Every structure is written in structure tokens, then in C-alpha cells.
Coordinates of C-alpha atoms in Angstrom, one line a residue:
Chain A
M971 CA -70.3 11.7 -79.4
S972 CA -72.4 13.3 -76.5
T973 CA -73.6 16.2 -76.2
T974 CA -73.5 18.3 -73.1
P975 CA -77.7 19.4 -72.4
R976 CA -78.7 22.5 -72.7
I977 CA -80.5 22.4 -69.6
Q978 CA -79.1 21.0 -66.0
M979 CA -80.8 20.3 -63.4
R980 CA -78.6 20.9 -60.3
P981 CA -79.9 20.2 -56.4
L982 CA -79.5 24.0 -56.3
T983 CA -81.6 24.3 -59.1
W984 CA -84.8 22.4 -57.4
L985 CA -84.3 24.3 -54.4
L986 CA -85.2 27.1 -55.4
I987 CA -88.4 26.1 -57.9
A988 CA -89.3 25.2 -54.6
V989 CA -88.7 28.5 -53.2
A990 CA -90.4 29.7 -55.5
V991 CA -94.0 28.1 -55.4
V992 CA -93.8 28.0 -51.5
F993 CA -93.4 31.9 -51.8
V994 CA -96.2 31.3 -54.7
V995 CA -98.8 29.9 -52.2
I996 CA -97.9 32.5 -49.6
A997 CA -98.2 35.7 -52.2
V998 CA -101.9 34.0 -52.9
V999 CA -103.3 33.0 -49.9
Y1000 CA -101.5 37.3 -48.3
L1001 CA -103.4 38.2 -52.0
V1002 CA -107.2 36.6 -51.9
T1003 CA -107.1 36.0 -47.5
A1004 CA -108.2 39.3 -44.7
A1005 CA -106.2 39.7 -42.5
N1006 CA -107.7 38.1 -39.9
A1007 CA -108.8 34.7 -41.7
L1008 CA -104.9 34.4 -42.0
P1009 CA -103.3 31.1 -40.8
S1010 CA -102.4 32.4 -37.2
F1011 CA -98.6 32.0 -38.1
F1012 CA -98.8 34.7 -40.8
P1013 CA -96.6 37.8 -40.4
G1014 CA -99.7 40.1 -40.6
H1015 CA -102.7 37.8 -39.0
A1016 CA -105.3 39.7 -36.8
A1017 CA -108.3 38.4 -35.0
H1018 CA -109.9 41.9 -35.8
V1019 CA -109.1 43.4 -39.1
T1020 CA -110.8 42.7 -41.9
K1021 CA -108.2 44.0 -45.0
H1022 CA -106.3 42.5 -47.2
H1023 CA -102.3 42.6 -46.8
T1024 CA -101.7 42.8 -50.3
K1025 CA -98.1 44.9 -49.1
H1026 CA -96.9 41.4 -48.2
G1027 CA -98.4 39.6 -50.7
L1028 CA -96.6 41.7 -53.5
A1029 CA -93.2 41.0 -51.3
A1030 CA -93.7 37.6 -51.2
L1031 CA -94.4 37.6 -55.0
A1032 CA -91.1 39.0 -55.3
V1033 CA -89.3 36.8 -53.6
A1034 CA -90.6 34.0 -55.7
V1035 CA -90.1 35.6 -59.3
V1036 CA -86.4 36.4 -57.7
A1037 CA -85.6 32.6 -56.8
L1038 CA -87.5 31.2 -60.5
I1039 CA -84.7 33.7 -61.8
G1040 CA -82.3 32.2 -59.4
A1041 CA -83.3 28.7 -60.7
W1042 CA -82.9 30.1 -64.5
F1043 CA -79.5 31.4 -63.9
T1044 CA -78.5 27.4 -62.8
T1045 CA -79.3 25.6 -65.2
A1046 CA -77.2 27.5 -67.4
P1047 CA -74.5 24.3 -69.3
A1048 CA -70.9 24.1 -67.2
R1049 CA -68.5 26.4 -69.0
A1050 CA -65.8 24.5 -71.3
T1051 CA -62.8 25.0 -69.7
S1052 CA -59.7 25.8 -71.8
Chain B
M1037 CA -117.6 68.2 -48.7
V1038 CA -114.8 65.7 -48.4
L1039 CA -113.4 67.1 -52.3
A1040 CA -113.6 70.8 -50.6
A1041 CA -111.8 70.0 -47.1
A1042 CA -108.8 68.4 -49.5
S1043 CA -108.8 71.5 -51.9
H1044 CA -108.2 73.7 -49.0
A1045 CA -105.8 71.5 -47.3
L1046 CA -103.5 71.8 -50.2
S1047 CA -103.1 74.6 -52.6
Y1048 CA -101.5 74.8 -56.2
F1049 CA -99.2 77.5 -54.4
Q1050 CA -98.2 74.7 -51.0
A1051 CA -98.0 72.1 -54.3
V1052 CA -95.7 73.4 -56.2
V1053 CA -93.5 74.8 -53.9
I1054 CA -93.1 71.1 -52.2
G1055 CA -93.5 69.3 -55.1
L1056 CA -90.0 71.4 -56.2
L1057 CA -88.7 71.0 -52.2
Q1058 CA -89.5 66.9 -52.8
G1059 CA -87.8 67.0 -56.8
V1060 CA -84.8 68.7 -55.4
T1061 CA -83.9 66.7 -51.2
E1062 CA -85.3 63.4 -53.1
L1063 CA -81.8 63.3 -55.0
F1064 CA -79.3 65.8 -53.5
P1065 CA -78.4 63.6 -50.2
I1066 CA -80.0 65.7 -47.5
S1067 CA -83.2 63.6 -47.1
S1068 CA -86.5 64.4 -49.2
L1069 CA -88.7 63.5 -46.7
G1070 CA -87.1 64.6 -43.3
H1071 CA -87.7 68.0 -45.5
S1072 CA -91.2 66.7 -46.3
V1073 CA -91.7 67.1 -42.4
V1074 CA -89.9 69.5 -40.9
I1075 CA -90.2 72.4 -44.0
P1076 CA -94.3 72.7 -43.4
K1077 CA -93.7 72.6 -39.9
L1078 CA -91.6 76.0 -41.1
L1079 CA -93.7 77.6 -42.9
G1080 CA -97.1 77.0 -40.7
W1081 CA -98.8 74.4 -42.9
D1082 CA -99.6 72.6 -39.8
S1083 CA -102.3 70.5 -41.2
L1084 CA -99.5 68.8 -44.3
A1085 CA -96.9 68.6 -41.2
K1086 CA -99.9 66.2 -39.7
A1087 CA -101.5 64.7 -42.1
Q1088 CA -97.5 63.1 -43.4
S1089 CA -97.7 60.4 -40.0
Q1090 CA -101.0 59.6 -40.6
S1091 CA -102.3 56.3 -41.2
E1092 CA -104.6 57.9 -44.6
S1093 CA -104.5 61.1 -45.2
F1094 CA -104.8 63.1 -48.6
Y1095 CA -101.9 64.1 -48.6
L1096 CA -100.2 60.7 -49.1
A1097 CA -101.5 60.6 -52.5
F1098 CA -100.1 63.7 -53.5
L1099 CA -96.5 62.5 -53.0
V1100 CA -97.0 59.8 -55.0
A1101 CA -97.4 61.7 -57.8
L1102 CA -94.8 63.5 -56.3
H1103 CA -92.4 60.7 -56.6
V1104 CA -93.8 59.1 -59.6
G1105 CA -93.1 63.1 -61.1
T1106 CA -89.2 62.8 -59.4
A1107 CA -89.1 58.8 -61.0
I1108 CA -89.1 60.6 -63.9
A1109 CA -86.7 62.7 -64.3
L1110 CA -84.2 60.8 -63.2
L1111 CA -84.7 57.5 -66.3
V1112 CA -85.7 60.7 -68.4
Y1113 CA -82.0 62.2 -67.3
F1114 CA -79.9 58.2 -66.9
R1115 CA -82.6 56.9 -70.6
K1116 CA -78.6 55.6 -71.6
E1117 CA -77.8 53.4 -68.7
W1118 CA -81.5 52.8 -68.5
Y1119 CA -81.6 51.6 -72.3
G1120 CA -78.0 48.8 -72.1
I1121 CA -79.4 48.4 -68.0
I1122 CA -83.0 46.7 -69.8
G1123 CA -81.1 45.6 -72.3
G1124 CA -78.4 43.6 -70.0
F1125 CA -81.2 42.2 -67.7
F1126 CA -83.0 40.3 -70.7
T1127 CA -80.3 39.2 -72.6
S1128 CA -78.3 37.9 -69.2
I1129 CA -81.5 35.8 -68.9
A1130 CA -81.1 35.1 -72.3
K1131 CA -77.8 33.3 -71.8
R1132 CA -78.2 32.2 -68.4
R1133 CA -74.6 34.0 -67.9
I1134 CA -73.7 38.2 -66.7
E1135 CA -70.9 38.7 -68.7
T1136 CA -71.2 42.3 -70.0
P1137 CA -70.7 45.4 -67.5
D1138 CA -74.5 45.7 -69.0
E1139 CA -75.3 43.1 -67.7
R1140 CA -73.3 43.0 -64.4
L1141 CA -74.8 46.4 -63.1
A1142 CA -78.5 45.5 -64.3
W1143 CA -77.9 42.2 -61.7
L1144 CA -75.9 44.4 -59.1
L1145 CA -78.8 46.8 -59.3
V1146 CA -81.7 44.0 -59.2
V1147 CA -79.5 42.6 -55.7
A1148 CA -79.4 46.0 -54.1
T1149 CA -82.9 46.8 -54.5
I1150 CA -84.6 43.2 -52.9
P1151 CA -83.4 44.1 -49.5
A1152 CA -84.9 47.9 -49.2
G1153 CA -88.0 47.1 -51.8
I1154 CA -88.8 44.5 -49.8
T1155 CA -88.4 46.3 -46.2
G1156 CA -90.5 48.8 -47.4
L1157 CA -93.3 46.7 -48.7
L1158 CA -93.7 44.9 -45.2
L1159 CA -92.4 48.1 -42.8
E1160 CA -92.7 51.7 -44.7
H1161 CA -96.4 52.6 -43.2
E1162 CA -95.3 51.4 -39.8
L1163 CA -92.1 53.5 -39.7
R1164 CA -93.6 57.0 -41.8
T1165 CA -96.5 56.5 -39.0
V1166 CA -93.5 56.8 -36.5
F1167 CA -91.5 58.6 -37.1
A1168 CA -92.0 61.0 -40.0
K1169 CA -93.2 63.9 -36.7
P1170 CA -90.9 67.6 -37.4
L1171 CA -89.2 66.9 -33.8
A1172 CA -88.2 62.8 -34.8
A1173 CA -87.0 63.7 -38.5
A1174 CA -85.2 66.8 -37.3
V1175 CA -83.0 64.4 -35.4
F1176 CA -82.2 62.2 -37.7
L1177 CA -81.2 65.3 -40.7
M1178 CA -78.7 65.7 -37.7
V1179 CA -77.6 61.8 -37.7
N1180 CA -77.3 61.8 -41.8
G1181 CA -75.6 64.6 -41.7
L1182 CA -72.7 62.5 -39.1
M1183 CA -73.0 60.4 -41.6
L1184 CA -72.2 62.2 -44.5
L1185 CA -69.1 63.3 -43.3
A1186 CA -67.8 60.2 -41.6
G1187 CA -69.1 58.1 -44.3
D1188 CA -66.2 61.1 -47.0
R1189 CA -63.9 61.0 -44.3
Y1190 CA -63.7 56.1 -44.5
R1191 CA -63.3 57.3 -48.3
R1192 CA -59.7 58.5 -47.7
R1193 CA -58.5 55.1 -45.2
A1194 CA -56.4 52.7 -45.9
E1195 CA -58.5 49.4 -46.8
V1196 CA -60.6 51.5 -49.4
R1197 CA -57.6 52.8 -51.4
E1198 CA -56.0 49.4 -51.1
L1199 CA -59.9 47.9 -52.6
V1200 CA -59.0 50.2 -55.2
R1201 CA -56.2 49.5 -56.1
T1202 CA -56.7 45.7 -56.5
H1203 CA -59.9 46.5 -59.5
A1204 CA -60.3 48.3 -62.7
S1205 CA -60.6 51.8 -61.8
T1206 CA -61.2 55.0 -63.0
E1207 CA -60.1 58.7 -62.3
S1208 CA -61.3 62.0 -62.5
E1209 CA -59.6 65.4 -62.1
T1210 CA -59.7 65.0 -58.3
E1211 CA -59.8 61.2 -57.4
V1212 CA -59.0 57.5 -58.1
G1213 CA -62.0 55.4 -58.0
R1214 CA -62.8 51.5 -58.4
R1215 CA -65.3 51.5 -61.6
L1216 CA -68.5 50.8 -60.6
D1217 CA -68.8 47.3 -62.7
T1218 CA -66.5 46.0 -60.6
L1219 CA -68.4 45.8 -57.9
D1220 CA -69.4 42.3 -56.9
F1221 CA -72.9 40.8 -55.5
K1222 CA -72.1 40.9 -51.9
E1223 CA -70.9 44.7 -52.3
S1224 CA -74.5 45.4 -54.2
V1225 CA -76.8 43.9 -51.2
A1226 CA -74.7 45.8 -48.7
V1227 CA -75.4 49.0 -50.1
G1228 CA -79.1 47.4 -50.6
V1229 CA -79.4 46.5 -47.3
A1230 CA -77.7 50.3 -46.6
Q1231 CA -80.6 51.8 -48.1
I1232 CA -82.8 50.9 -46.1
G1233 CA -82.0 53.5 -43.2
A1234 CA -84.0 55.9 -46.1
L1235 CA -87.2 54.5 -44.9
F1236 CA -86.5 56.8 -40.8
A1237 CA -87.3 60.5 -42.9
G1238 CA -84.2 62.2 -42.0
I1239 CA -82.4 59.6 -43.4
S1240 CA -81.4 60.1 -47.4
R1241 CA -81.5 57.5 -49.6
S1242 CA -79.2 58.6 -51.4
G1243 CA -76.7 59.8 -49.2
I1244 CA -76.9 56.6 -47.4
T1245 CA -76.1 54.6 -51.1
M1246 CA -73.6 56.6 -51.5
I1247 CA -71.6 56.5 -48.5
A1248 CA -71.5 52.9 -49.1
G1249 CA -70.8 52.9 -52.5
L1250 CA -67.9 55.6 -51.7
A1251 CA -66.9 52.3 -48.6
R1252 CA -66.7 49.9 -51.5
G1253 CA -63.7 52.1 -53.0
L1254 CA -65.8 54.1 -55.7
D1255 CA -65.2 58.0 -56.6
H1256 CA -67.7 59.9 -56.0
E1257 CA -69.5 60.6 -59.6
D1258 CA -69.8 56.9 -59.8
A1259 CA -71.2 56.3 -56.5
A1260 CA -73.9 59.3 -57.3
R1261 CA -74.3 57.5 -60.4
F1262 CA -74.7 54.6 -58.6
S1263 CA -76.9 55.7 -55.9
F1264 CA -79.5 57.5 -58.2
L1265 CA -80.1 54.2 -60.7
L1266 CA -80.8 52.5 -57.5
A1267 CA -83.2 54.8 -56.4
T1268 CA -85.4 55.2 -60.0
P1269 CA -86.9 51.0 -59.2
I1270 CA -87.6 51.9 -55.7
I1271 CA -89.5 55.4 -56.1
F1272 CA -91.3 54.1 -59.5
G1273 CA -92.2 51.4 -57.6
A1274 CA -93.5 53.5 -54.5
G1275 CA -95.3 55.4 -56.4
L1276 CA -96.7 52.7 -58.6
I1277 CA -97.7 50.7 -55.5
K1278 CA -99.9 53.5 -54.0
L1279 CA -101.3 55.1 -57.1
P1280 CA -104.6 53.7 -56.3
D1281 CA -104.3 55.8 -53.1
L1282 CA -104.0 59.2 -55.4
F1283 CA -107.2 57.6 -57.8
G1284 CA -109.7 56.1 -55.1
H1285 CA -111.3 58.9 -52.3
L1286 CA -107.2 60.0 -51.2
G1287 CA -106.6 61.6 -53.7
N1288 CA -110.8 63.9 -54.1
G1289 CA -109.9 67.6 -54.5
V1290 CA -106.1 67.4 -54.3
R1291 CA -105.5 65.7 -58.7
G1292 CA -104.8 69.1 -59.7
Q1293 CA -102.7 69.9 -57.2
S1294 CA -101.0 66.2 -57.9
L1295 CA -99.8 67.3 -61.2
V1296 CA -98.1 70.3 -60.7
G1297 CA -96.6 69.2 -57.7
A1298 CA -95.1 66.2 -59.9
I1299 CA -94.3 68.0 -62.9
A1300 CA -92.5 70.6 -60.3
A1301 CA -91.2 68.1 -59.2
A1302 CA -89.9 66.5 -62.0
V1303 CA -88.3 69.2 -63.1
A1304 CA -86.8 70.0 -59.9
A1305 CA -85.1 66.9 -60.0
Y1306 CA -83.9 67.2 -63.4
V1307 CA -81.9 69.9 -62.6
A1308 CA -80.5 68.6 -59.3
V1309 CA -79.3 65.2 -60.9
R1310 CA -77.3 67.3 -63.6
F1311 CA -76.0 69.8 -61.0
L1312 CA -74.9 66.5 -58.8
M1313 CA -73.7 64.8 -61.9
S1314 CA -71.4 67.5 -62.1
F1315 CA -70.6 68.6 -59.0
F1316 CA -69.1 64.9 -58.0
E1317 CA -66.4 64.7 -60.6
T1318 CA -64.9 67.2 -58.3
R1319 CA -66.2 67.6 -55.0
T1320 CA -67.9 65.7 -52.1
L1321 CA -70.8 65.0 -49.3
W1322 CA -69.5 68.1 -46.5
P1323 CA -71.3 70.5 -48.2
F1324 CA -74.1 68.2 -47.8
G1325 CA -73.2 67.1 -44.6
I1326 CA -72.1 70.6 -43.0
Y1327 CA -76.1 71.8 -43.9
C1328 CA -77.4 68.6 -42.5
L1329 CA -76.1 68.9 -39.2
A1330 CA -76.6 72.8 -39.2
F1331 CA -80.4 73.2 -40.3
G1332 CA -81.2 69.1 -38.6
G1333 CA -79.9 71.6 -35.3
L1334 CA -81.8 74.2 -35.6
C1335 CA -84.8 72.1 -36.2
T1336 CA -84.1 70.5 -33.4
L1337 CA -83.7 73.3 -30.7
L1338 CA -87.2 75.6 -33.0
F1339 CA -89.8 71.9 -32.3
I1340 CA -88.7 70.5 -28.9

């Protein structure tokens, strides 16, 4: 007797998890690094500014959460067709 | 010294007036940000008008409290809807499927909140410091008026009527509209993107999202309901993120006024949302469009 797995990992699931991980890393960088110490390719990098871009970090975290929830939805088993 | 300066800059009377103004104008489609820039200037409260476009000021800390007050009033008025929406959000995650109208509405709101939420986090400060000035706000109020009038006209076009015809619909005394839970996610994103316009002082968040909802075939009442539900997390989130301003040095000398202003804003917002939900059962955006054009035009002439 074959059973459908309760969690199906599809390519899109892995892609969304990867996106979430990347954005969590970006969020952490924004939250712990001052603007002058950010990598130069990061939006918000400014050589003479010592404040943290907390809002950028929160925005990145929001994207990560959405991507994770999206990944979770993609793991649903396919509907049985009648 | 700073405390004394701040408390002199904002009296309790001003706090009540601005609180009432914020509560009403946040929900009427006439731009709260625009009015909070223009009205202090008209009343001769120049220090308050100037404080809006500064990168840091006691007035911004005060506005945080007003936003939280307005959001609480919206949560109380739509408490039954929010109970269903929050329940729907979690049950859909548990099931990994979106099946009921509440689950669908929860995700329509999430999807529509993302564009303005992220744009607001990244650009609100820059846009406010550039555009939250009396003359710019007055011009954008006129633009808002034109958009409200154009949006109402667009609702009567054949393609919108076709959208209503091809979806499950609701019928009121004066209007047939598409049911709110028949919106698809692309349409919800479009409403959310429209909300970005409200970052400009003078463009109304509720107005622009109502227009976007009307353009997708909702009737005026459901467009207003979706707009107010959509506004709640954004207003609440914006308030919460800036709450440290109120409890930090910017809030010195204005915390009492902020509490009084927040209560005034909450009461005004509750009355306003009750009025508007009843108003839009039978009426349209025209009066607000005309008002914005006239008031924006008058203020533009005064401030030039």
C-alpha cells in the first residue's frame, strides 16, 4: 500500500527556503552592522554614518518570513482528483 | 530644558485638536498626513508644521501615539472580522491550504500589505522629509481629489461591470459589486502597490486603496471595508516600530499630550469608521473628491 508523504519537498520549496536563508542573513547583517561597516554593495552603506539600518533589517526579516511561509505551503500533498 | 521646550511646543489643546483631526482624516479618503501638515500651518502653529519634515522631532513621537490610537479603534470596530481573519490565517498555515473566505481574506491582506510595508520601511523617512511640507501636501491633496473623482467614474466602465458579472456578487440598495473574497492574489497585490502612494503627504491611503478595489469591481462598502482592514496592520506596525521614539528622548515633555491625543484620535476614528461604513452603503467618493480639490486648491493659493 503506497501512501502520499505528508510533506512533499518540491523544487519551489527549496528555492523559497534558500531565499528565506539569504534574507535572514541580510537581516542579521543590517541589525548588527553600522551603516559605515556594511558591505559597499548593500543599500544603505554610507562611509560616515555610524547608525544601524534597523528598518532595512526588519524589511529583510519580513521577506524571509513570507518566503518561509510560502515554502511551507508548497509542501502540501497534491489534492486527490475525483 | 528640552522637556520644557517640547511641552511648550505642543499644548494639550493642540494635542486634542490634532488627535481628532488624525482620527477622522486617517479614515476619510482625504489624507491624514496631508491635513496634519496643512492644518497646523493654517492655524498658525508653524513650529508643528515645520516639525513634520524634520528627520527627528517631538512631533513625530506624538504622531506615533495618534497612529496607535487610530489602529486600536479600527481593531475594536472590526473585531469580529479580525477574529475570523486571524483564525483563518493560522488554520490555513496548519492545513497548508486556503479554503474558507476568512482564510482567503487573511492571505489577501497579507499579500496586499507587503508592498507598502516594505516600501514604507525603506523610504518613509526620505519621502516625509522631502514632501511633508505645506505647499507640496496641498498640491498632492488636489491630485488626491482628481484620483477620487476619476476612480468613481472608472467604476462605471464596461470592463469593471464585466468583472462584477463574472464573479459572485453582493447587492445593496444602490449598487452591485463583486464579493471581497473573490479577489485574486494579483489583484490584491495591485491594491497593496496602490497603497504605496499614501507615503506622499496629501495622497489618502484609504482613498487610493478604495479606488483600486473599485477598479476590480468591489462595491463602495466592500472597497471601504478592505481598505480599513488593510490599513490596520500598516498603521499599527508603523506605530509600534516608532514607539521607541515616544519613550526615548524625543518623547520628553509630550508623553501626557500624546496620551490625550491618542484617546482623541481613537474616539474620532471609531466614530469616523462607523459613519463611513454606513455612508458607503449608498454613496460614493464624489463628495471627498470635490472637497480635496477645493481645499487643496485653496491651500495651494495660500501657500504659494
